[in-house]
């Protein structure tokens, strides 16, 4: 099976949008995690930091939105630009796992933001898991690059 993106320069250029988008999302996720870990340390030291909480919330919402939109771009890119079956790779499996973990972390984060009795530790673990699954998806995606 030939890759249409290999023969068409426009398709090839467009096929790079998804990987670049997702690398950006993962970098933002790492920054969000860093802020979250600072908040955790401050909370344990009983020195809350409202400004960092606000930054974590804003960056987290942006990150999850970008990651989930980028996730949707993967199957679209495979089907429309690459002529391949969406969700037919190990990369897709890890992508689905990462998307589910990002979404779960976001839902739990939203509950925390609203003052519900959600677990901060579970929220953090889901965030770390999402970042790790996303990184594994990125590594698995190397063979799919246009």
Tab-separated table of N, CA, C and O in Angstrom, residues 23-124:
chain	number	residue	atom	x	y	z
A	23	UNK	N	3.109	16.839	19.907
A	23	UNK	CA	4.348	17.120	20.648
A	23	UNK	C	4.167	18.393	21.472
A	23	UNK	O	4.563	18.454	22.638
A	24	UNK	N	3.542	19.393	20.882
A	24	UNK	CA	3.256	20.633	21.608
A	24	UNK	C	2.355	20.350	22.807
A	24	UNK	O	2.593	20.850	23.913
A	25	UNK	N	1.330	19.524	22.601
A	25	UNK	CA	0.420	19.164	23.695
A	25	UNK	C	1.158	18.450	24.822
A	25	UNK	O	0.901	18.705	26.005
A	26	UNK	N	2.079	17.555	24.472
A	26	UNK	CA	2.833	16.829	25.493
A	26	UNK	C	3.770	17.760	26.269
A	26	UNK	O	3.951	17.597	27.478
A	27	UNK	N	4.358	18.714	25.570
A	27	UNK	CA	5.207	19.689	26.268
A	27	UNK	C	4.374	20.521	27.252
A	27	UNK	O	4.806	20.767	28.384
A	28	UNK	N	3.191	20.934	26.807
A	28	UNK	CA	2.300	21.681	27.707
A	28	UNK	C	1.856	20.813	28.884
A	28	UNK	O	1.729	21.290	30.012
A	29	UNK	N	1.631	19.522	28.616
A	29	UNK	CA	1.247	18.599	29.696
A	29	UNK	C	2.375	18.484	30.721
A	29	UNK	O	2.118	18.429	31.928
A	30	UNK	N	3.613	18.463	30.244
A	30	UNK	CA	4.747	18.393	31.165
A	30	UNK	C	4.826	19.661	32.032
A	30	UNK	O	5.095	19.587	33.234
A	31	UNK	N	4.571	20.812	31.421
A	31	UNK	CA	4.556	22.062	32.198
A	31	UNK	C	3.417	22.074	33.204
A	31	UNK	O	3.570	22.538	34.342
A	32	UNK	N	2.261	21.564	32.796
A	32	UNK	CA	1.108	21.477	33.700
A	32	UNK	C	1.435	20.560	34.876
A	32	UNK	O	1.122	20.883	36.031
A	33	UNK	N	2.065	19.439	34.592
A	33	UNK	CA	2.467	18.507	35.652
A	33	UNK	C	3.448	19.184	36.608
A	33	UNK	O	3.331	19.044	37.832
A	34	UNK	N	4.390	19.915	36.062
A	34	UNK	CA	5.365	20.616	36.896
A	34	UNK	C	4.671	21.578	37.870
A	34	UNK	O	4.990	21.619	39.063
A	35	UNK	N	3.701	22.340	37.349
A	35	UNK	CA	2.939	23.247	38.225
A	35	UNK	C	2.152	22.459	39.269
A	35	UNK	O	2.062	22.867	40.426
A	36	UNK	N	1.567	21.351	38.857
A	36	UNK	CA	0.809	20.522	39.791
A	36	UNK	C	1.679	19.972	40.914
A	36	UNK	O	1.257	19.918	42.073
A	37	UNK	N	2.893	19.576	40.568
A	37	UNK	CA	3.808	19.076	41.593
A	37	UNK	C	4.225	20.188	42.562
A	37	UNK	O	4.381	19.947	43.763
A	38	UNK	N	4.382	21.406	42.049
A	38	UNK	CA	4.669	22.551	42.926
A	38	UNK	C	3.514	22.779	43.899
A	38	UNK	O	3.716	23.051	45.081
A	39	UNK	N	2.297	22.695	43.376
A	39	UNK	CA	1.112	22.870	44.233
A	39	UNK	C	1.065	21.796	45.317
A	39	UNK	O	0.730	22.075	46.470
A	40	UNK	N	1.395	20.586	44.941
A	40	UNK	CA	1.381	19.472	45.888
A	40	UNK	C	2.396	19.713	47.005
A	40	UNK	O	2.083	19.525	48.189
A	41	UNK	N	3.601	20.112	46.613
A	41	UNK	CA	4.632	20.393	47.629
A	41	UNK	C	4.190	21.535	48.550
A	41	UNK	O	4.364	21.462	49.772
A	42	UNK	N	3.627	22.584	47.966
A	42	UNK	CA	3.177	23.736	48.762
A	42	UNK	C	2.047	23.330	49.701
A	42	UNK	O	2.010	23.755	50.866
A	43	UNK	N	1.125	22.508	49.219
A	43	UNK	CA	0.003	22.069	50.054
A	43	UNK	C	0.517	21.236	51.229
A	43	UNK	O	0.075	21.393	52.362
A	44	UNK	N	1.483	20.371	50.962
A	44	UNK	CA	2.033	19.536	52.043
A	44	UNK	C	2.832	20.360	53.046
A	44	UNK	O	2.913	19.995	54.213
A	45	UNK	N	3.414	21.462	52.588
A	45	UNK	CA	4.155	22.360	53.481
A	45	UNK	C	3.215	23.376	54.127
A	45	UNK	O	3.666	24.254	54.859
A	46	UNK	N	1.931	23.259	53.831
A	46	UNK	CA	0.903	24.167	54.342
A	46	UNK	C	1.180	25.617	53.952
A	46	UNK	O	1.026	26.536	54.754
A	47	UNK	N	1.598	25.788	52.706
A	47	UNK	CA	1.869	27.127	52.160
A	47	UNK	C	1.182	27.244	50.796
A	47	UNK	O	1.831	27.207	49.760
A	48	UNK	N	-0.159	27.341	50.794
A	48	UNK	CA	-0.888	27.346	49.515
A	48	UNK	C	-0.463	28.509	48.617
A	48	UNK	O	-0.118	29.591	49.087
A	49	UNK	N	-0.497	28.249	47.328
A	49	UNK	CA	-0.102	29.247	46.332
A	49	UNK	C	-1.241	29.430	45.338
A	49	UNK	O	-1.369	28.670	44.383
A	50	UNK	N	-2.041	30.444	45.562
A	50	UNK	CA	-3.211	30.682	44.718
A	50	UNK	C	-2.834	31.008	43.284
A	50	UNK	O	-3.490	30.568	42.352
A	51	UNK	N	-1.779	31.791	43.083
A	51	UNK	CA	-1.393	32.182	41.720
A	51	UNK	C	-0.987	30.959	40.910
A	51	UNK	O	-1.368	30.823	39.737
A	52	UNK	N	-0.239	30.052	41.521
A	52	UNK	CA	0.166	28.843	40.806
A	52	UNK	C	-1.028	27.935	40.547
A	52	UNK	O	-1.074	27.267	39.525
A	53	UNK	N	-1.966	27.925	41.450
A	53	UNK	CA	-3.180	27.124	41.225
A	53	UNK	C	-3.913	27.635	39.994
A	53	UNK	O	-4.346	26.851	39.151
A	54	UNK	N	-4.037	28.952	39.885
A	54	UNK	CA	-4.694	29.546	38.723
A	54	UNK	C	-3.958	29.219	37.434
A	54	UNK	O	-4.578	28.895	36.416
A	55	UNK	N	-2.633	29.287	37.471
A	55	UNK	CA	-1.835	28.944	36.279
A	55	UNK	C	-2.012	27.474	35.923
A	55	UNK	O	-2.141	27.124	34.754
A	56	UNK	N	-2.007	26.602	36.938
A	56	UNK	CA	-2.194	25.170	36.698
A	56	UNK	C	-3.566	24.905	36.056
A	56	UNK	O	-3.668	24.127	35.113
A	57	UNK	N	-4.590	25.558	36.583
A	57	UNK	CA	-5.940	25.383	36.035
A	57	UNK	C	-6.017	25.854	34.578
A	57	UNK	O	-6.535	25.137	33.709
A	58	UNK	N	-5.508	27.044	34.305
A	58	UNK	CA	-5.558	27.577	32.936
A	58	UNK	C	-4.757	26.715	31.964
A	58	UNK	O	-5.249	26.352	30.892
A	59	UNK	N	-3.533	26.377	32.358
A	59	UNK	CA	-2.691	25.578	31.478
A	59	UNK	C	-3.249	24.169	31.316
A	59	UNK	O	-3.223	23.605	30.216
A	60	UNK	N	-3.787	23.621	32.389
A	60	UNK	CA	-4.371	22.280	32.311
A	60	UNK	C	-5.556	22.222	31.364
A	60	UNK	O	-5.671	21.299	30.550
A	61	UNK	N	-6.420	23.207	31.447
A	61	UNK	CA	-7.589	23.240	30.546
A	61	UNK	C	-7.147	23.387	29.092
A	61	UNK	O	-7.689	22.718	28.192
A	62	UNK	N	-6.178	24.248	28.861
A	62	UNK	CA	-5.660	24.428	27.502
A	62	UNK	C	-5.016	23.143	27.001
A	62	UNK	O	-5.250	22.718	25.861
A	63	UNK	N	-4.220	22.523	27.855
A	63	UNK	CA	-3.518	21.300	27.475
A	63	UNK	C	-4.490	20.186	27.111
A	63	UNK	O	-4.336	19.532	26.074
A	64	UNK	N	-5.472	19.962	27.960
A	64	UNK	CA	-6.428	18.879	27.694
A	64	UNK	C	-7.205	19.157	26.413
A	64	UNK	O	-7.412	18.256	25.592
A	65	UNK	N	-7.612	20.390	26.215
A	65	UNK	CA	-8.343	20.746	24.990
A	65	UNK	C	-7.473	20.473	23.758
A	65	UNK	O	-7.930	19.839	22.791
A	66	UNK	N	-6.236	20.925	23.794
A	66	UNK	CA	-5.335	20.707	22.652
A	66	UNK	C	-5.046	19.221	22.442
A	66	UNK	O	-5.021	18.748	21.302
A	67	UNK	N	-4.831	18.494	23.532
A	67	UNK	CA	-4.530	17.064	23.414
A	67	UNK	C	-5.711	16.295	22.818
A	67	UNK	O	-5.530	15.445	21.938
A	68	UNK	N	-6.918	16.607	23.269
A	68	UNK	CA	-8.087	15.886	22.746
A	68	UNK	C	-8.398	16.274	21.310
A	68	UNK	O	-8.774	15.414	20.500
A	69	UNK	N	-8.228	17.539	20.967
A	69	UNK	CA	-8.400	17.929	19.561
A	69	UNK	C	-7.343	17.264	18.686
A	69	UNK	O	-7.637	16.793	17.579
A	70	UNK	N	-6.112	17.225	19.183
A	70	UNK	CA	-5.043	16.550	18.447
A	70	UNK	C	-5.309	15.067	18.300
A	70	UNK	O	-5.027	14.469	17.257
A	71	UNK	N	-5.872	14.462	19.346
A	71	UNK	CA	-6.237	13.044	19.276
A	71	UNK	C	-7.225	12.805	18.134
A	71	UNK	O	-7.092	11.854	17.373
A	72	UNK	N	-8.205	13.680	18.006
A	72	UNK	CA	-9.179	13.542	16.909
A	72	UNK	C	-8.513	13.714	15.554
A	72	UNK	O	-8.951	13.117	14.557
A	73	UNK	N	-7.459	14.524	15.503
A	73	UNK	CA	-6.751	14.737	14.249
A	73	UNK	C	-6.002	13.510	13.759
A	73	UNK	O	-5.772	13.356	12.558
A	74	UNK	N	-5.627	12.616	14.655
A	74	UNK	CA	-4.884	11.414	14.269
A	74	UNK	C	-5.646	10.521	13.298
A	74	UNK	O	-5.166	10.240	12.199
A	75	UNK	N	-6.837	10.065	13.679
A	75	UNK	CA	-7.589	9.207	12.758
A	75	UNK	C	-7.985	9.931	11.469
A	75	UNK	O	-8.015	9.330	10.396
A	76	UNK	N	-8.268	11.229	11.585
A	76	UNK	CA	-8.590	11.990	10.374
A	76	UNK	C	-7.398	12.034	9.433
A	76	UNK	O	-7.542	11.855	8.214
A	77	UNK	N	-6.224	12.252	9.992
A	77	UNK	CA	-5.012	12.278	9.181
A	77	UNK	C	-4.761	10.922	8.528
A	77	UNK	O	-4.429	10.847	7.342
A	78	UNK	N	-4.914	9.865	9.311
A	78	UNK	CA	-4.683	8.519	8.765
A	78	UNK	C	-5.646	8.225	7.616
A	78	UNK	O	-5.237	7.708	6.580
A	79	UNK	N	-6.911	8.546	7.788
A	79	UNK	CA	-7.917	8.218	6.777
A	79	UNK	C	-7.857	9.154	5.570
A	79	UNK	O	-7.864	8.693	4.425
A	80	UNK	N	-7.789	10.449	5.817
A	80	UNK	CA	-7.924	11.416	4.731
A	80	UNK	C	-6.611	11.757	4.036
A	80	UNK	O	-6.616	12.060	2.838
A	81	UNK	N	-5.514	11.746	4.774
A	81	UNK	CA	-4.241	12.162	4.182
A	81	UNK	C	-3.312	11.004	3.872
A	81	UNK	O	-2.515	11.074	2.946
A	82	UNK	N	-3.403	9.944	4.654
A	82	UNK	CA	-2.449	8.854	4.526
A	82	UNK	C	-3.023	7.621	3.844
A	82	UNK	O	-2.290	6.706	3.498
A	83	UNK	N	-4.353	7.561	3.706
A	83	UNK	CA	-4.979	6.409	3.067
A	83	UNK	C	-4.856	5.131	3.877
A	83	UNK	O	-4.826	4.044	3.318
A	84	UNK	N	-4.812	5.267	5.191
A	84	UNK	CA	-4.672	4.104	6.070
A	84	UNK	C	-5.892	3.986	6.971
A	84	UNK	O	-6.636	4.932	7.168
A	85	UNK	N	-6.053	2.815	7.538
A	85	UNK	CA	-7.176	2.556	8.434
A	85	UNK	C	-6.893	3.214	9.791
A	85	UNK	O	-5.857	2.938	10.400
A	86	UNK	N	-7.807	4.081	10.250
A	86	UNK	CA	-7.622	4.665	11.587
A	86	UNK	C	-7.702	3.580	12.664
A	86	UNK	O	-8.409	2.586	12.510
A	87	UNK	N	-6.986	3.757	13.721
A	87	UNK	CA	-6.988	2.863	14.882
A	87	UNK	C	-6.460	1.473	14.572
A	87	UNK	O	-6.759	0.526	15.287
A	88	UNK	N	-5.654	1.350	13.527
A	88	UNK	CA	-5.103	0.052	13.166
A	88	UNK	C	-3.650	-0.127	13.579
A	88	UNK	O	-2.972	-1.005	13.045
A	89	UNK	N	-3.173	0.667	14.543
A	89	UNK	CA	-1.771	0.604	14.945
A	89	UNK	C	-1.650	0.587	16.469
A	89	UNK	O	-2.587	0.951	17.181
A	90	UNK	N	-0.488	0.204	16.939
A	90	UNK	CA	-0.205	0.258	18.373
A	90	UNK	C	-0.192	1.723	18.824
A	90	UNK	O	-0.607	2.042	19.939
A	91	UNK	N	0.274	2.602	17.943
A	91	UNK	CA	0.257	4.038	18.231
A	91	UNK	C	-1.160	4.490	18.598
A	91	UNK	O	-1.350	5.238	19.558
A	92	UNK	N	-2.145	4.030	17.844
A	92	UNK	CA	-3.536	4.402	18.109
A	92	UNK	C	-4.001	3.879	19.462
A	92	UNK	O	-4.714	4.576	20.196
A	93	UNK	N	-3.593	2.668	19.810
A	93	UNK	CA	-3.967	2.086	21.101
A	93	UNK	C	-3.464	2.964	22.255
A	93	UNK	O	-4.216	3.300	23.175
A	94	UNK	N	-2.203	3.373	22.185
A	94	UNK	CA	-1.661	4.241	23.226
A	94	UNK	C	-2.282	5.629	23.158
A	94	UNK	O	-2.443	6.296	24.188
A	95	UNK	N	-2.636	6.075	21.968
A	95	UNK	CA	-3.310	7.361	21.819
A	95	UNK	C	-4.675	7.351	22.481
A	95	UNK	O	-5.051	8.321	23.163
A	96	UNK	N	-5.420	6.277	22.304
A	96	UNK	CA	-6.735	6.150	22.956
A	96	UNK	C	-6.562	6.126	24.472
A	96	UNK	O	-7.304	6.797	25.208
A	97	UNK	N	-5.571	5.375	24.943
A	97	UNK	CA	-5.310	5.320	26.389
A	97	UNK	C	-4.958	6.710	26.920
A	97	UNK	O	-5.495	7.147	27.945
A	98	UNK	N	-4.077	7.420	26.229
A	98	UNK	CA	-3.678	8.760	26.663
A	98	UNK	C	-4.878	9.706	26.677
A	98	UNK	O	-5.067	10.453	27.640
A	99	UNK	N	-5.688	9.662	25.631
A	99	UNK	CA	-6.863	10.536	25.565
A	99	UNK	C	-7.820	10.244	26.720
A	99	UNK	O	-8.347	11.171	27.352
A	100	UNK	N	-8.038	8.962	27.006
A	100	UNK	CA	-8.926	8.592	28.115
A	100	UNK	C	-8.379	9.083	29.451
A	100	UNK	O	-9.130	9.594	30.291
A	101	UNK	N	-7.073	8.960	29.635
A	101	UNK	CA	-6.460	9.417	30.886
A	101	UNK	C	-6.483	10.939	31.001
A	101	UNK	O	-6.738	11.473	32.094
A	102	UNK	N	-6.236	11.654	29.898
A	102	UNK	CA	-6.332	13.114	29.923
A	102	UNK	C	-7.754	13.536	30.277
A	102	UNK	O	-7.958	14.453	31.076
A	103	UNK	N	-8.731	12.888	29.675
A	103	UNK	CA	-10.124	13.226	29.944
A	103	UNK	C	-10.491	12.934	31.402
A	103	UNK	O	-11.131	13.755	32.071
A	104	UNK	N	-10.054	11.791	31.921
A	104	UNK	CA	-10.345	11.440	33.314
A	104	UNK	C	-9.685	12.435	34.272
A	104	UNK	O	-10.309	12.863	35.257
A	105	UNK	N	-8.440	12.806	33.986
A	105	UNK	CA	-7.755	13.794	34.834
A	105	UNK	C	-8.480	15.129	34.785
A	105	UNK	O	-8.608	15.815	35.810
A	106	UNK	N	-8.979	15.501	33.608
A	106	UNK	CA	-9.702	16.768	33.463
A	106	UNK	C	-11.017	16.747	34.238
A	106	UNK	O	-11.363	17.723	34.914
A	107	UNK	N	-11.746	15.648	34.149
A	107	UNK	CA	-13.025	15.542	34.866
A	107	UNK	C	-12.791	15.624	36.370
A	107	UNK	O	-13.480	16.360	37.090
A	108	UNK	N	-11.795	14.892	36.840
A	108	UNK	CA	-11.489	14.934	38.266
A	108	UNK	C	-10.969	16.317	38.671
A	108	UNK	O	-11.326	16.835	39.734
A	109	UNK	N	-10.158	16.931	37.819
A	109	UNK	CA	-9.671	18.284	38.086
A	109	UNK	C	-10.797	19.286	38.175
A	109	UNK	O	-10.793	20.191	39.026
A	110	UNK	N	-11.779	19.130	37.313
A	110	UNK	CA	-12.946	20.027	37.341
A	110	UNK	C	-13.703	19.873	38.655
A	110	UNK	O	-14.156	20.850	39.247
A	111	UNK	N	-13.837	18.637	39.117
A	111	UNK	CA	-14.502	18.400	40.401
A	111	UNK	C	-13.717	19.040	41.547
A	111	UNK	O	-14.298	19.628	42.455
A	112	UNK	N	-12.384	18.932	41.482
A	112	UNK	CA	-11.548	19.574	42.504
A	112	UNK	C	-11.714	21.088	42.468
A	112	UNK	O	-11.808	21.735	43.511
A	113	UNK	N	-11.737	21.639	41.262
A	113	UNK	CA	-11.887	23.086	41.106
A	113	UNK	C	-13.193	23.582	41.720
A	113	UNK	O	-13.253	24.659	42.298
A	114	UNK	N	-14.234	22.778	41.596
A	114	UNK	CA	-15.551	23.160	42.109
A	114	UNK	C	-15.723	22.836	43.583
A	114	UNK	O	-16.792	23.053	44.150
A	115	UNK	N	-14.686	22.279	44.202
A	115	UNK	CA	-14.744	22.009	45.635
A	115	UNK	C	-15.341	20.672	46.002
A	115	UNK	O	-15.593	20.412	47.177
A	116	UNK	N	-15.569	19.811	45.023
A	116	UNK	CA	-16.109	18.481	45.323
A	116	UNK	C	-15.030	17.667	46.027
A	116	UNK	O	-13.843	17.944	45.905
A	117	UNK	N	-15.439	16.656	46.718
A	117	UNK	CA	-14.503	15.840	47.488
A	117	UNK	C	-13.729	14.850	46.651
A	117	UNK	O	-13.650	13.685	47.017
A	118	UNK	N	-13.181	15.283	45.556
A	118	UNK	CA	-12.423	14.393	44.687
A	118	UNK	C	-11.007	14.217	45.227
A	118	UNK	O	-10.495	15.037	45.979
A	119	UNK	N	-10.364	13.158	44.793
A	119	UNK	CA	-9.018	12.843	45.245
A	119	UNK	C	-7.962	13.594	44.437
A	119	UNK	O	-7.857	13.412	43.224
A	120	UNK	N	-7.189	14.401	45.120
A	120	UNK	CA	-6.088	15.110	44.459
A	120	UNK	C	-5.022	14.129	43.996
A	120	UNK	O	-4.425	14.301	42.945
A	121	UNK	N	-4.769	13.094	44.812
A	121	UNK	CA	-3.750	12.109	44.448
A	121	UNK	C	-4.143	11.343	43.194
A	121	UNK	O	-3.306	11.095	42.321
A	122	UNK	N	-5.415	10.976	43.080
A	122	UNK	CA	-5.873	10.280	41.880
A	122	UNK	C	-5.784	11.195	40.659
A	122	UNK	O	-5.369	10.772	39.587
A	123	UNK	N	-6.146	12.467	40.838
A	123	UNK	CA	-6.040	13.444	39.752
A	123	UNK	C	-4.587	13.517	39.256
A	123	UNK	O	-4.329	13.479	38.059
A	124	UNK	N	-3.659	13.594	40.189
A	124	UNK	CA	-2.246	13.652	39.819
A	124	UNK	C	-1.781	12.384	39.129
A	124	UNK	O	-1.051	12.437	38.137
